[in-house]
Amino acid sequence: MNSSKKVEVLVGALFLMAILAFVFLALNVSNFSGLSSNKGYKVTAQFNNIGGLSTKAKVTMSGVTVGRVTAISYDKKSFRAVVTMTIDPSFDYLPEDSQASIYTAGLLGEQYISLETGAEDASLTEGSNISLTQSAVVLEEIIGKLLVSFTTK
Amino acid sequence: MSGLINFLQRLGAFIIDGMAGLGRSVTFLISVLMGFKDVLLRPRLLIREIYSVGVLSLLIIFFSAIFVGMVVSLLGYTILVDFGGEESLGLLVALTLVRELAPVLGALLFSGRAGSAVTAEIGLMKATEQLASMEMMAVDPIRRIVAPRFFAGLISLPILTIIFMAVGVYSGYLVGSEWKGVDAGSFWSQIQNKVEFRHDIINGIIKSIVFAFVVTWIAVYQGYHAMPTSEGVSKATTNSVVYSALAILGLDFVLTAMMFAS
Amino acid sequence: MSNSLVKIRDVHFSWDGRRDIYSGVDLDIPEGKVTAIMGPSGTGKTTMLRLIGGQLKPTQGSVEVAGQEIPKLNRKALYLARRRMGMLFQSGALLTDLSTFENIAFPIREHYDFSETMIRDIVLMKLELVGLRGARDLMPSELSGGMKRRVALARAIVLDPVLMMYDEPFTGLDPVTLGTIVTLIKELNNALGLTSVIVSHDIGETFSIADHVCILSEGKIVAAGSPEELKNSDSAFVQQFVNGHPDGPMPFHYPADDYAEDLLKGHKS
Ligand SMILES: Nc1ncnc2c1ncn2[C@@H]1O[C@H](COP(=O)(O)OP(=O)(O)OP(=O)(O)O)[C@@H](O)[C@H]1O
Ligand SMILES: [Mg+2]
């Protein structure tokens, strides 16, 4: 009886460990938790070229993550990409004339959006549009331009 | 000419033997699966077997996961740092472990630790006429001995794989962050951005379920059909591990192609 | 003669599909009696018990136990039929991961939902019969060969079978235990109305308790009758077997080519 109790307890412990591991995987090792942290206000920005930007990319200010890209679409009228980002509600003081740029972290890293603060008193709120944008730097374009400038010299 | 005929004859015999073996193992599998009800009715038997195949394999899985996570993290760091991409270390560690290393290494270790033990145990019970004596006591050894071990393996390996994933990623994190100084925030946020719960973690677990099925099937089949001699049992045990390893690696390629290639 | 519990008719069997170890065996096991199957080593006595228990199927012929055609039963019916059979294996075949007590309790636990006290009573009673009540907590690896056989015997009779099959019950026992087991088999048979089949080489012990003896050799029943009839038989074969003479018609060798030819073969190549 005693040894079979021990067996049961240990098997129970194994299952408990597995459940904890699973919760850890779900919350920390995947985007599972990202679904729930959708709180915040949405602002949009239009870019000529978003390069390799994808949803869930970071939105930073001076390197601090303030939100995430939640949707990317294409505007038929302006022929530009529309990026919707969700900004964390604690950053509700971003000036309306802030500029959004797409940068790359490191040579091969992620692309992300960096916001440079403007000077206006009015702040960005739900549904605001950031009009000052700077598109992604596409390596091929730069190389292309360089080649052109070399050959024309 | 006669060499050719000889070759064809041998090829034919080989194919027929192979088909017969496949047929035997499938019929055997079906009779094991029919024991599902008996296993449900007697959960104690199942728990005992989960103890001996699952709990007793935990230690080796745990420590392997720690070392594998550390090695992947260290190697990944030395490669990524050249490109200034050490921010992506978390992603690299998590994806390699979750998609590939945890299911595959977990299954290989499991077949060596638990599969071989199951084969040897069943094979020895056969060699010492314990299975035959059970039959004469009107107890079906497939339902009483084989089925609980099969289902215990089927449950244990995915559980161990989940633990492998979590422990591996965490030990990779410790090496990357505590030793190599990768920023903890970017380590985890990279993972959370790019690792899809459904696509990566669930698929990794599905892999481990497939491996668990194949490994335990091979283990119980080899044990039950072992020659009832000490040599036969030792051969069956070797076969169990070798066939399991081949099946795991072969299936892994197929599954990876199906799950992640597109 | 009383009714036959087991009727074996024209049975052929082969392990490998080539060599037939039986060439049409006919055998009757009378109900309520002790029947001995004797014969030289390797003639297929153990195999015969396995055919009766349904663990092997004959390639040809019929094996009928209590009116049921064993090879034709489906799985469920076969397992039901086996509940009424007990078999003592030549090796004992105890379950090595269970104690002596649990080994004997095993068939009860598997088939019935008895209370723990009831199981204890039954198991201790059977252990007392074989004189091993004190060894109940030992593991099979801690038992001697003879003790294992006695535990296996207790286990075989624990479900109160109708047909008991003993494969070599007398080998490896000390004289006192041997005497007890011989009496036990006889008493079980008389008291419980069992039908017993004994496979053995021990002429003395077997003849002392058997009502009916069949001698199996070279795939056939070569002689059958009561022990007295066999002792007084004038067949040279039976005389040789019963008295254990080295020379005579009984084959001692496994079927083989001529010895001289075999030796010469080695020199030719
Ligand atoms: N598992 C097996 N596979 C192949 N052949 C077997 C097997 N078991 C027994 N045989 C063969 O069947 C024949 C009969 O074996 P069996 O064990 O029935 O003999 P036995 O009469 O019980 O002998 P003994 O008195 O020595 O126990 C032997 O010739 C043996 O070679
Ligand atoms: Mg025998």
XYZ file of C-alpha atoms and ligand atoms in Angstrom:
716
model
C 0.000 0.000 0.000
C 2.739 2.394 1.014
C 4.773 1.943 -2.134
C 1.733 2.257 -4.371
C 0.921 5.543 -2.632
C 4.432 6.750 -3.385
C 3.990 5.783 -7.024
C 0.760 7.715 -7.231
C 2.270 10.786 -5.625
C 5.250 10.760 -7.972
C 3.070 10.304 -11.041
C 0.949 13.188 -9.800
C 4.094 15.277 -9.406
C 5.126 14.435 -12.972
C 1.777 15.632 -14.288
C 1.988 18.788 -12.201
C 5.446 19.514 -13.603
C 4.148 19.021 -17.107
C 1.261 21.405 -16.491
C 3.590 24.047 -15.101
C 5.945 23.577 -18.046
C 3.007 23.905 -20.407
C 1.803 27.104 -18.787
C 5.336 28.471 -18.950
C 5.521 27.607 -22.654
C 2.140 29.162 -23.328
C 2.780 32.381 -21.447
C 6.475 32.996 -21.931
C 7.677 31.027 -24.923
C 4.968 31.925 -27.390
C 2.692 34.699 -28.494
C -0.194 33.096 -26.651
C -0.203 35.842 -24.036
C 0.081 38.523 -26.705
C -3.562 37.967 -27.531
C -4.709 39.128 -24.156
C -2.445 42.184 -23.880
C -4.305 43.950 -26.656
C -5.156 46.833 -24.361
C -4.157 50.279 -25.460
C -5.101 52.851 -28.041
C -4.666 52.457 -31.750
C -2.941 54.928 -34.011
C -2.225 54.586 -37.695
C 0.601 55.696 -39.920
C 1.124 55.523 -43.655
C 4.384 54.511 -45.271
C 5.570 54.334 -48.844
C 7.403 51.148 -48.085
C 7.331 49.085 -44.935
C 10.108 46.694 -45.989
C 9.923 43.540 -43.902
C 7.822 44.954 -41.087
C 5.358 42.449 -39.711
C 2.597 42.451 -37.161
C 3.715 42.146 -33.536
C 6.803 44.156 -34.322
C 7.856 46.519 -31.566
C 6.999 50.204 -31.474
C 9.684 52.018 -29.526
C 10.498 55.468 -28.300
C 14.146 56.157 -27.549
C 14.536 52.407 -27.470
C 11.750 51.807 -24.970
C 8.982 49.563 -26.198
C 5.707 51.462 -26.003
C 3.492 49.281 -28.184
C 3.201 46.790 -31.009
C 2.174 46.741 -34.632
C -1.249 45.097 -34.681
C -2.299 45.343 -38.316
C -0.854 46.110 -41.710
C -3.047 46.933 -44.677
C -2.883 48.735 -47.987
C -4.712 51.921 -48.759
C -6.183 51.857 -52.269
C -6.544 55.633 -52.579
C -3.133 56.810 -51.469
C -1.323 53.661 -52.681
C 0.536 53.450 -49.406
C 0.827 50.906 -46.632
C -1.239 51.570 -43.540
C 0.286 50.344 -40.292
C -1.908 50.189 -37.216
C -0.104 50.132 -33.893
C -1.458 49.655 -30.453
C 0.244 51.863 -27.909
C 0.263 50.970 -24.271
C -2.199 53.199 -22.360
C 0.500 54.325 -19.928
C 2.132 56.244 -22.790
C -0.781 58.625 -23.349
C 1.347 61.753 -23.608
C 2.962 61.247 -27.031
C 2.805 64.494 -29.010
C 0.552 64.495 -32.055
C 3.333 65.502 -34.454
C 5.614 62.613 -33.548
C 7.419 60.984 -36.438
C 7.302 57.229 -37.157
C 10.304 55.564 -38.825
C 10.943 51.955 -39.704
C 14.362 50.761 -38.596
C 16.187 47.483 -38.489
C 17.707 46.130 -35.298
C 21.203 45.137 -36.309
C 22.168 44.065 -39.780
C 19.898 41.021 -39.933
C 17.572 41.827 -37.064
C 13.910 42.590 -36.734
C 12.320 45.608 -38.236
C 10.547 47.863 -35.814
C 8.919 51.261 -35.628
C 10.629 54.044 -33.797
C 8.691 57.138 -32.753
C 10.515 60.456 -32.473
C 8.663 62.905 -30.281
C 7.347 66.134 -31.742
C 6.597 69.453 -30.035
C 2.781 69.761 -30.058
C 0.869 69.899 -26.823
C -1.969 67.719 -28.114
C -1.330 64.011 -27.623
C -1.967 61.002 -29.816
C -5.239 59.261 -28.937
C -7.327 56.403 -30.210
C -7.701 56.697 -33.986
C -5.017 59.386 -34.470
C -2.948 59.341 -37.596
C 0.771 59.966 -37.618
C 1.454 61.990 -40.726
C 5.227 62.285 -40.524
C 6.697 58.946 -41.554
C 9.938 57.609 -42.866
C 9.879 54.356 -44.806
C 12.023 51.331 -44.304
C 15.469 51.378 -45.756
C 15.574 48.634 -48.345
C 19.088 47.395 -48.905
C 18.601 46.670 -52.598
C 17.427 50.226 -53.189
C 20.514 51.710 -51.577
C 22.798 49.400 -53.477
C 20.916 50.261 -56.651
C 21.348 53.982 -56.032
C 25.006 53.568 -55.221
C 25.570 51.620 -58.411
C 23.816 54.319 -60.409
C 25.919 57.055 -58.831
C 29.105 55.086 -59.415
C 28.330 54.401 -63.035
C 27.303 57.969 -63.835
C 30.521 59.429 -62.494
C 21.480 -15.494 -65.301
C 21.189 -17.728 -62.287
C 22.660 -14.905 -60.224
C 19.825 -12.672 -61.353
C 17.199 -15.290 -60.550
C 18.824 -15.830 -57.202
C 18.729 -12.110 -56.547
C 15.086 -11.826 -57.575
C 14.212 -14.767 -55.376
C 15.897 -13.216 -52.422
C 14.292 -9.855 -53.118
C 10.898 -11.547 -53.292
C 11.498 -13.375 -50.031
C 12.645 -10.140 -48.424
C 9.513 -8.287 -49.541
C 7.227 -11.094 -48.428
C 8.932 -11.277 -45.037
C 8.618 -7.536 -44.701
C 4.920 -7.620 -45.531
C 4.358 -10.464 -43.083
C 6.182 -8.558 -40.359
C 4.153 -5.446 -41.058
C 0.927 -7.425 -40.997
C 1.897 -9.067 -37.724
C 2.798 -5.799 -36.076
C -0.407 -4.124 -37.230
C -2.577 -6.980 -35.946
C -0.630 -6.861 -32.725
C -1.168 -3.110 -32.470
C -4.894 -3.556 -32.981
C -5.130 -6.104 -30.201
C -3.158 -3.784 -27.937
C -5.472 -0.882 -28.770
C -8.436 -3.117 -27.961
C -7.026 -3.257 -24.452
C -7.805 0.432 -24.008
C -11.018 -0.295 -22.154
C -9.292 -2.649 -19.722
C -6.674 0.012 -19.039
C -9.350 2.605 -18.335
C -11.097 0.248 -15.974
C -7.912 -0.317 -14.013
C -6.155 3.043 -13.772
C -3.847 1.697 -11.085
C -2.056 -0.482 -13.595
C -1.631 2.512 -15.860
C -0.322 4.694 -13.042
C 2.221 2.041 -12.093
C 3.490 1.931 -15.646
C 3.541 5.720 -16.004
C 5.739 5.625 -12.947
C 8.183 3.168 -14.438
C 8.345 4.625 -17.948
C 7.620 8.288 -17.191
C 8.743 9.228 -13.704
C 11.882 7.131 -13.939
C 12.809 8.799 -17.244
C 12.340 12.282 -15.838
C 15.860 12.673 -14.508
C 17.633 11.905 -17.776
C 15.187 14.101 -19.705
C 15.644 16.920 -17.233
C 19.422 16.961 -17.302
C 19.633 16.451 -21.050
C 17.278 19.392 -21.506
C 19.484 21.586 -19.341
C 22.628 20.754 -21.296
C 20.995 20.896 -24.709
C 19.467 24.276 -23.920
C 22.841 25.563 -22.750
C 24.696 24.284 -25.802
C 22.172 25.653 -28.283
C 22.229 29.006 -26.557
C 26.002 29.168 -26.479
C 26.463 28.113 -30.102
C 23.649 30.388 -31.213
C 25.220 33.288 -29.392
C 28.650 32.850 -30.961
C 27.075 32.779 -34.423
C 24.576 35.574 -33.935
C 26.959 37.955 -32.246
C 28.989 38.241 -35.451
C 25.952 39.707 -37.176
C 24.956 41.841 -34.251
C 21.861 39.688 -34.010
C 22.233 38.387 -30.466
C 18.825 39.890 -29.740
C 17.395 36.988 -31.734
C 19.076 34.422 -29.479
C 15.838 33.714 -27.644
C 14.049 33.031 -30.869
C 16.778 30.697 -32.058
C 16.873 28.756 -28.797
C 13.108 28.505 -28.497
C 12.450 27.460 -32.079
C 15.167 24.819 -32.262
C 14.084 23.327 -28.966
C 10.349 23.482 -29.421
C 10.172 22.407 -33.042
C 12.991 19.928 -33.182
C 15.310 19.105 -30.333
C 12.822 18.510 -27.541
C 10.599 16.095 -29.493
C 13.460 14.267 -31.214
C 16.012 14.052 -28.406
C 13.240 13.404 -25.916
C 12.020 10.464 -27.986
C 15.534 9.086 -28.536
C 16.327 9.262 -24.827
C 12.949 7.804 -23.988
C 13.455 4.856 -26.292
C 16.841 4.197 -24.728
C 15.638 4.566 -21.169
C 12.046 3.315 -21.178
C 11.467 1.575 -24.525
C 14.378 -0.810 -24.050
C 13.261 -1.565 -20.499
C 9.747 -2.373 -21.655
C 11.077 -4.656 -24.398
C 13.393 -6.475 -22.038
C 10.733 -6.841 -19.381
C 8.087 -8.249 -21.705
C 10.660 -10.397 -23.489
C 11.883 -11.881 -20.215
C 8.343 -12.519 -19.068
C 7.852 -14.419 -22.282
C 11.107 -16.350 -21.961
C 10.301 -17.409 -18.410
C 6.792 -18.529 -19.446
C 5.144 -15.870 -17.280
C 3.035 -14.727 -20.210
C 2.039 -18.305 -21.035
C 1.127 -18.979 -17.420
C -1.028 -15.856 -17.402
C -2.829 -17.080 -20.470
C -3.547 -20.326 -18.688
C -4.911 -18.361 -15.729
C -7.332 -16.861 -18.248
C -5.613 -13.483 -18.037
C -4.823 -11.996 -21.423
C -1.197 -10.815 -21.244
C -1.800 -8.328 -24.048
C -4.415 -6.557 -21.963
C -2.813 -7.079 -18.574
C 0.851 -6.519 -19.408
C 1.259 -4.988 -22.844
C -1.614 -2.493 -23.062
C -0.845 -0.623 -19.807
C 2.779 -0.245 -20.866
C 1.795 0.946 -24.312
C -0.620 3.583 -23.069
C 1.751 4.651 -20.312
C 4.418 5.304 -22.940
C 1.950 7.120 -25.138
C 1.097 9.472 -22.268
C 4.561 9.824 -20.754
C 6.651 10.876 -23.735
C 4.598 13.979 -24.676
C 4.637 14.994 -21.022
C 8.393 14.570 -20.839
C 8.759 16.489 -24.090
C 6.832 19.461 -22.700
C 9.127 19.447 -19.688
C 12.141 19.169 -22.020
C 10.963 22.230 -23.960
C 10.445 24.378 -20.886
C 13.654 23.336 -19.126
C 15.693 23.647 -22.319
C 14.468 27.146 -23.134
C 14.999 28.292 -19.577
C 18.544 26.946 -19.345
C 19.244 28.557 -22.728
C 17.965 31.776 -21.268
C 20.273 31.469 -18.268
C 23.336 30.981 -20.461
C 22.365 33.773 -22.843
C 21.393 36.270 -20.234
C 23.440 35.506 -17.139
C 26.625 34.489 -18.854
C 26.652 36.146 -22.252
C 24.765 39.237 -21.199
C 21.989 39.167 -23.766
C 19.209 41.483 -22.663
C 16.568 39.447 -20.866
C 13.740 41.601 -22.158
C 14.683 41.185 -25.789
C 15.362 37.476 -25.270
C 11.792 36.880 -24.192
C 10.100 39.484 -26.375
C 11.719 38.028 -29.493
C 10.348 34.663 -28.499
C 6.923 36.013 -27.750
C 6.838 37.888 -31.036
C 7.825 35.071 -33.268
C 6.983 31.740 -31.655
C 3.433 30.846 -32.551
C 1.703 28.886 -29.850
C -0.427 26.866 -32.238
C 2.057 26.488 -35.010
C 5.247 25.842 -33.088
C 4.467 24.537 -29.629
C 1.430 22.479 -30.508
C 3.170 21.039 -33.562
C 6.162 20.123 -31.419
C 3.857 18.307 -29.044
C 2.110 16.569 -31.937
C 5.523 15.362 -33.098
C 6.176 13.900 -29.679
C 2.803 12.138 -29.672
C 3.639 10.508 -33.002
C 7.063 9.480 -31.694
C 5.540 8.152 -28.479
C 3.157 6.011 -30.481
C 5.892 4.569 -32.680
C 8.482 4.072 -29.932
C 6.139 2.249 -27.575
C 4.652 0.231 -30.403
C 8.105 -0.952 -31.422
C 9.063 -1.608 -27.790
C 6.069 -3.771 -26.917
C 6.096 -5.559 -30.274
C 9.774 -6.442 -29.981
C 9.307 -7.666 -26.426
C 6.212 -9.709 -27.134
C 7.697 -11.324 -30.220
C 11.164 -11.848 -28.808
C 12.672 -15.307 -29.106
C 12.188 -16.824 -25.658
C 15.909 -17.119 -24.928
C 18.423 -14.798 -23.327
C 19.944 -14.116 -26.730
C 16.507 -13.458 -28.187
C 15.665 -10.965 -25.474
C 18.956 -9.144 -25.868
C 18.452 -8.969 -29.632
C 14.914 -7.687 -29.177
C 16.148 -4.976 -26.827
C 18.776 -3.854 -29.319
C 16.218 -3.918 -32.126
C 13.819 -1.895 -30.063
C 16.323 0.932 -29.644
C 17.724 0.790 -33.180
C 14.354 0.636 -34.935
C 12.975 3.353 -32.682
C 15.882 5.657 -33.483
C 15.493 5.110 -37.222
C 11.740 5.556 -37.058
C 12.040 8.740 -34.995
C 14.565 10.367 -37.322
C 12.772 9.281 -40.483
C 9.372 10.383 -39.245
C 10.872 13.607 -37.973
C 11.857 14.551 -41.488
C 8.381 13.794 -42.816
C 6.659 15.657 -40.005
C 8.980 18.649 -40.250
C 8.352 18.841 -43.977
C 4.603 18.698 -43.381
C 4.519 21.157 -40.508
C 7.192 23.758 -41.059
C 8.492 23.600 -44.602
C 5.780 25.656 -46.278
C -14.980 -46.359 -18.358
C -16.414 -42.961 -17.405
C -16.926 -40.067 -19.789
C -13.947 -38.353 -21.327
C -13.422 -34.748 -20.328
C -10.787 -34.280 -23.004
C -11.021 -35.937 -26.395
C -8.134 -35.605 -28.773
C -8.625 -37.013 -32.234
C -6.108 -37.428 -35.033
C -4.029 -34.455 -33.960
C -1.084 -33.314 -36.041
C 1.141 -30.493 -35.002
C 4.319 -28.914 -36.227
C 6.380 -26.076 -34.761
C 8.162 -25.068 -37.898
C 5.849 -26.322 -40.654
C 8.295 -29.066 -41.638
C 8.680 -31.729 -38.966
C 5.374 -33.076 -37.624
C 5.837 -33.908 -33.957
C 2.532 -35.806 -33.875
C 1.365 -38.172 -36.562
C -2.270 -38.483 -35.590
C -2.589 -38.683 -31.816
C -5.816 -40.013 -30.289
C -6.123 -39.478 -26.567
C -8.965 -39.614 -24.057
C -8.766 -38.166 -20.593
C -11.471 -39.667 -18.404
C -13.403 -37.354 -16.144
C -12.588 -37.434 -12.443
C -9.521 -39.606 -12.889
C -5.785 -39.061 -12.813
C -4.323 -39.597 -16.242
C -0.611 -39.692 -16.816
C 1.020 -38.870 -20.114
C 4.483 -40.358 -20.214
C 7.116 -40.730 -22.801
C 10.680 -39.987 -23.671
C 11.994 -36.465 -23.423
C 11.128 -34.255 -26.383
C 8.190 -36.277 -27.704
C 5.774 -33.412 -27.196
C 4.140 -33.964 -23.826
C 4.344 -30.314 -22.854
C 3.138 -29.418 -26.325
C 0.135 -31.671 -25.791
C -0.837 -29.774 -22.638
C -0.550 -26.513 -24.549
C -2.854 -27.826 -27.239
C -5.405 -28.705 -24.569
C -5.052 -25.240 -23.044
C -5.561 -23.618 -26.441
C -2.151 -21.919 -26.464
C -1.293 -23.768 -29.629
C -3.556 -24.852 -32.447
C -3.142 -28.253 -34.082
C -2.435 -28.208 -37.796
C -5.026 -30.941 -38.159
C -7.428 -32.833 -35.918
C -9.650 -31.908 -33.035
C -9.069 -31.083 -29.366
C -12.280 -31.178 -27.396
C -12.497 -30.181 -23.730
C -15.822 -30.573 -21.925
C -17.619 -30.669 -25.247
C -15.950 -27.511 -26.581
C -13.750 -27.615 -29.634
C -10.815 -25.609 -28.246
C -9.040 -24.573 -31.484
C -12.277 -23.141 -32.881
C -13.196 -20.983 -29.887
C -12.973 -17.235 -30.221
C -10.822 -15.281 -27.814
C -13.528 -14.630 -25.264
C -14.832 -18.183 -25.148
C -11.298 -19.512 -24.922
C -10.531 -17.331 -21.915
C -13.745 -18.474 -20.279
C -12.830 -22.094 -20.922
C -9.378 -21.518 -19.414
C -10.871 -20.328 -16.151
C -11.815 -23.923 -15.579
C -8.318 -25.197 -16.312
C -5.282 -25.065 -14.119
C -1.771 -25.642 -15.369
C 1.403 -26.223 -13.450
C 4.282 -25.182 -15.680
C 7.474 -27.163 -15.868
C 9.396 -24.049 -14.804
C 6.807 -22.811 -12.331
C 6.471 -19.555 -14.284
C 5.789 -17.390 -11.241
C 5.343 -13.670 -11.835
C 8.712 -12.391 -10.712
C 7.585 -8.910 -9.697
C 5.002 -10.214 -7.217
C 5.541 -11.834 -3.833
C 4.553 -15.416 -3.144
C 1.305 -14.252 -1.596
C 0.480 -11.938 -4.492
C 1.321 -14.605 -7.035
C -1.336 -16.852 -5.603
C -3.762 -13.978 -5.158
C -3.190 -12.895 -8.756
C -5.832 -15.059 -10.493
C -8.409 -14.194 -7.826
C -7.751 -10.483 -8.115
C -7.950 -10.667 -11.879
C -11.257 -12.496 -12.022
C -13.201 -11.735 -8.888
C -14.006 -8.746 -6.772
C -13.396 -10.417 -3.426
C -12.680 -8.556 -0.220
C -9.113 -8.434 1.046
C -9.892 -10.727 3.997
C -11.470 -13.289 1.729
C -8.492 -13.277 -0.618
C -6.204 -13.666 2.389
C -8.175 -16.661 3.626
C -8.094 -18.394 0.266
C -4.421 -17.719 -0.344
C -3.323 -18.857 3.101
C -5.369 -22.024 2.737
C -3.659 -22.899 -0.540
C -0.243 -22.005 0.870
C -0.892 -24.247 3.873
C -1.695 -27.095 1.467
C 1.750 -26.857 -0.113
C 3.410 -26.133 3.232
C 4.630 -22.638 2.398
C 2.419 -20.431 4.531
C 5.549 -19.063 6.198
C 7.065 -18.057 2.858
C 4.227 -15.798 1.842
C 6.297 -12.611 1.824
C 9.252 -13.980 -0.107
C 9.785 -12.951 -3.696
C 10.070 -15.708 -6.328
C 13.794 -15.000 -6.672
C 14.187 -15.923 -3.007
C 12.584 -19.344 -3.434
C 14.330 -22.578 -4.324
C 13.315 -24.494 -7.429
C 11.182 -26.938 -5.501
C 9.520 -24.157 -3.506
C 8.701 -22.333 -6.725
C 7.020 -25.449 -8.054
C 4.930 -25.704 -4.903
C 3.902 -22.054 -5.064
C 3.011 -22.535 -8.717
C 0.938 -25.544 -7.744
C -0.913 -23.514 -5.125
C -1.550 -20.847 -7.723
C -2.769 -23.327 -10.309
C -5.458 -24.677 -8.007
C -6.536 -21.359 -6.555
C -9.436 -20.882 -8.963
C -10.713 -24.420 -8.247
C -10.361 -25.698 -11.795
C -12.193 -28.659 -13.277
C -9.184 -29.828 -15.237
C -5.712 -29.697 -13.723
C -2.640 -30.199 -15.828
C 0.674 -30.853 -14.119
C 3.825 -30.582 -16.194
C 6.571 -32.495 -14.380
C 5.282 -31.934 -10.842
C 7.761 -34.346 -9.229
C 11.156 -33.223 -10.465
C 13.477 -31.439 -8.073
C 11.587 -32.181 -4.879
C 12.985 -33.676 -1.699
C 11.486 -37.034 -0.687
C 9.194 -35.568 1.975
C 7.839 -32.834 -0.225
C 7.542 -35.296 -3.057
C 5.397 -37.548 -0.906
C 3.236 -34.587 0.148
C 2.744 -33.426 -3.428
C 1.861 -36.905 -4.619
C -0.739 -37.223 -1.888
C -1.935 -33.688 -2.554
C -2.545 -34.380 -6.229
C -4.401 -37.568 -5.382
C -6.473 -35.867 -2.689
C -7.325 -32.875 -4.825
C -8.543 -35.255 -7.404
C -10.672 -37.284 -5.035
C -11.951 -34.501 -2.806
C -12.725 -31.883 -5.426
C -13.674 -34.216 -8.226
C -10.971 -32.759 -10.447
C -9.746 -34.329 -13.584
C -5.972 -34.411 -13.528
C -3.401 -34.822 -16.245
C 0.153 -35.496 -15.156
C 3.125 -35.302 -17.439
C 6.058 -37.004 -15.811
C 8.996 -39.338 -16.202
C 8.785 -40.648 -12.671
C 7.475 -44.148 -13.123
C 7.185 -44.910 -9.419
C 5.289 -41.821 -8.284
C 3.196 -41.589 -11.390
C 2.133 -45.201 -11.336
C 1.225 -44.890 -7.669
C -1.438 -42.261 -8.269
C -2.456 -42.569 -11.916
C -5.653 -44.351 -12.850
C -4.748 -44.318 -16.479
C -1.411 -44.039 -18.251
C -0.693 -43.169 -21.878
C 2.743 -43.489 -23.353
C 3.546 -41.081 -26.136
C 6.429 -41.774 -28.440
C 7.373 -40.695 -31.939
C 4.156 -38.794 -32.461
C 1.787 -41.518 -31.423
C 0.197 -43.045 -28.338
C 2.056 -46.337 -28.267
C 0.475 -47.797 -25.150
C -2.370 -46.960 -22.824
C -3.991 -48.589 -19.842
C -3.947 -48.790 -16.070
C -0.548 -48.957 -14.349
C -1.015 -52.676 -13.699
C -1.816 -53.388 -17.300
C 1.296 -51.568 -18.426
C 3.548 -53.287 -15.905
C 2.325 -56.630 -17.120
C 2.339 -55.637 -20.757
C 4.363 -57.897 -23.013
C 5.272 -55.105 -25.425
C 9.035 -54.742 -25.512
C 8.693 -50.995 -25.757
C 6.553 -50.648 -22.643
C 8.808 -52.997 -20.699
C 11.833 -50.954 -21.663
C 10.188 -47.669 -20.676
C 8.751 -48.923 -17.407
C 11.965 -50.576 -16.325
C 14.304 -47.982 -17.771
C 16.547 -50.309 -19.803
C 19.016 -48.414 -21.984
C 18.612 -50.826 -24.922
C 15.372 -51.503 -26.677
C 12.968 -50.138 -29.237
C 12.415 -46.800 -27.525
C 14.275 -44.011 -29.338
C 16.635 -42.042 -27.165
C 17.916 -39.915 -30.034
C 16.355 -36.925 -31.696
C 15.630 -37.955 -35.317
C 18.895 -37.820 -37.262
C 20.783 -39.347 -40.175
C 22.648 -42.535 -39.664
C 25.471 -41.950 -37.175
C 28.220 -43.555 -39.255
C 27.164 -41.644 -42.364
C 27.094 -38.420 -40.394
C 30.634 -38.977 -39.179
C 31.816 -39.825 -42.687
C 30.307 -36.617 -44.070
C 32.737 -34.626 -41.952
C 35.668 -36.436 -43.544
C 34.525 -36.120 -47.133
C 34.580 -32.333 -47.267
N 8.966 -23.185 -28.956
C 9.334 -24.211 -29.740
N 9.683 -23.966 -31.021
C 10.069 -24.979 -31.835
N 10.112 -26.271 -31.461
C 9.767 -26.583 -30.201
C 9.365 -25.565 -29.272
N 9.070 -26.156 -28.097
C 9.294 -27.477 -28.285
N 9.701 -27.752 -29.537
C 9.975 -29.068 -30.109
O 8.824 -29.847 -29.904
C 9.168 -31.116 -29.444
C 8.346 -31.450 -28.216
O 8.675 -30.570 -27.177
P 8.005 -30.691 -25.746
O 8.487 -29.529 -24.947
O 6.542 -30.837 -25.922
O 8.643 -32.055 -25.217
P 8.369 -32.817 -23.854
O 7.760 -34.095 -24.220
O 7.627 -31.947 -22.904
O 9.834 -33.075 -23.333
P 10.394 -33.057 -21.811
O 9.969 -34.314 -21.205
O 11.866 -33.013 -22.002
O 9.841 -31.866 -21.154
C 10.637 -31.138 -29.196
O 11.207 -31.964 -30.187
C 11.129 -29.737 -29.394
O 12.263 -29.758 -30.222
Mg 8.095 -30.878 -21.214
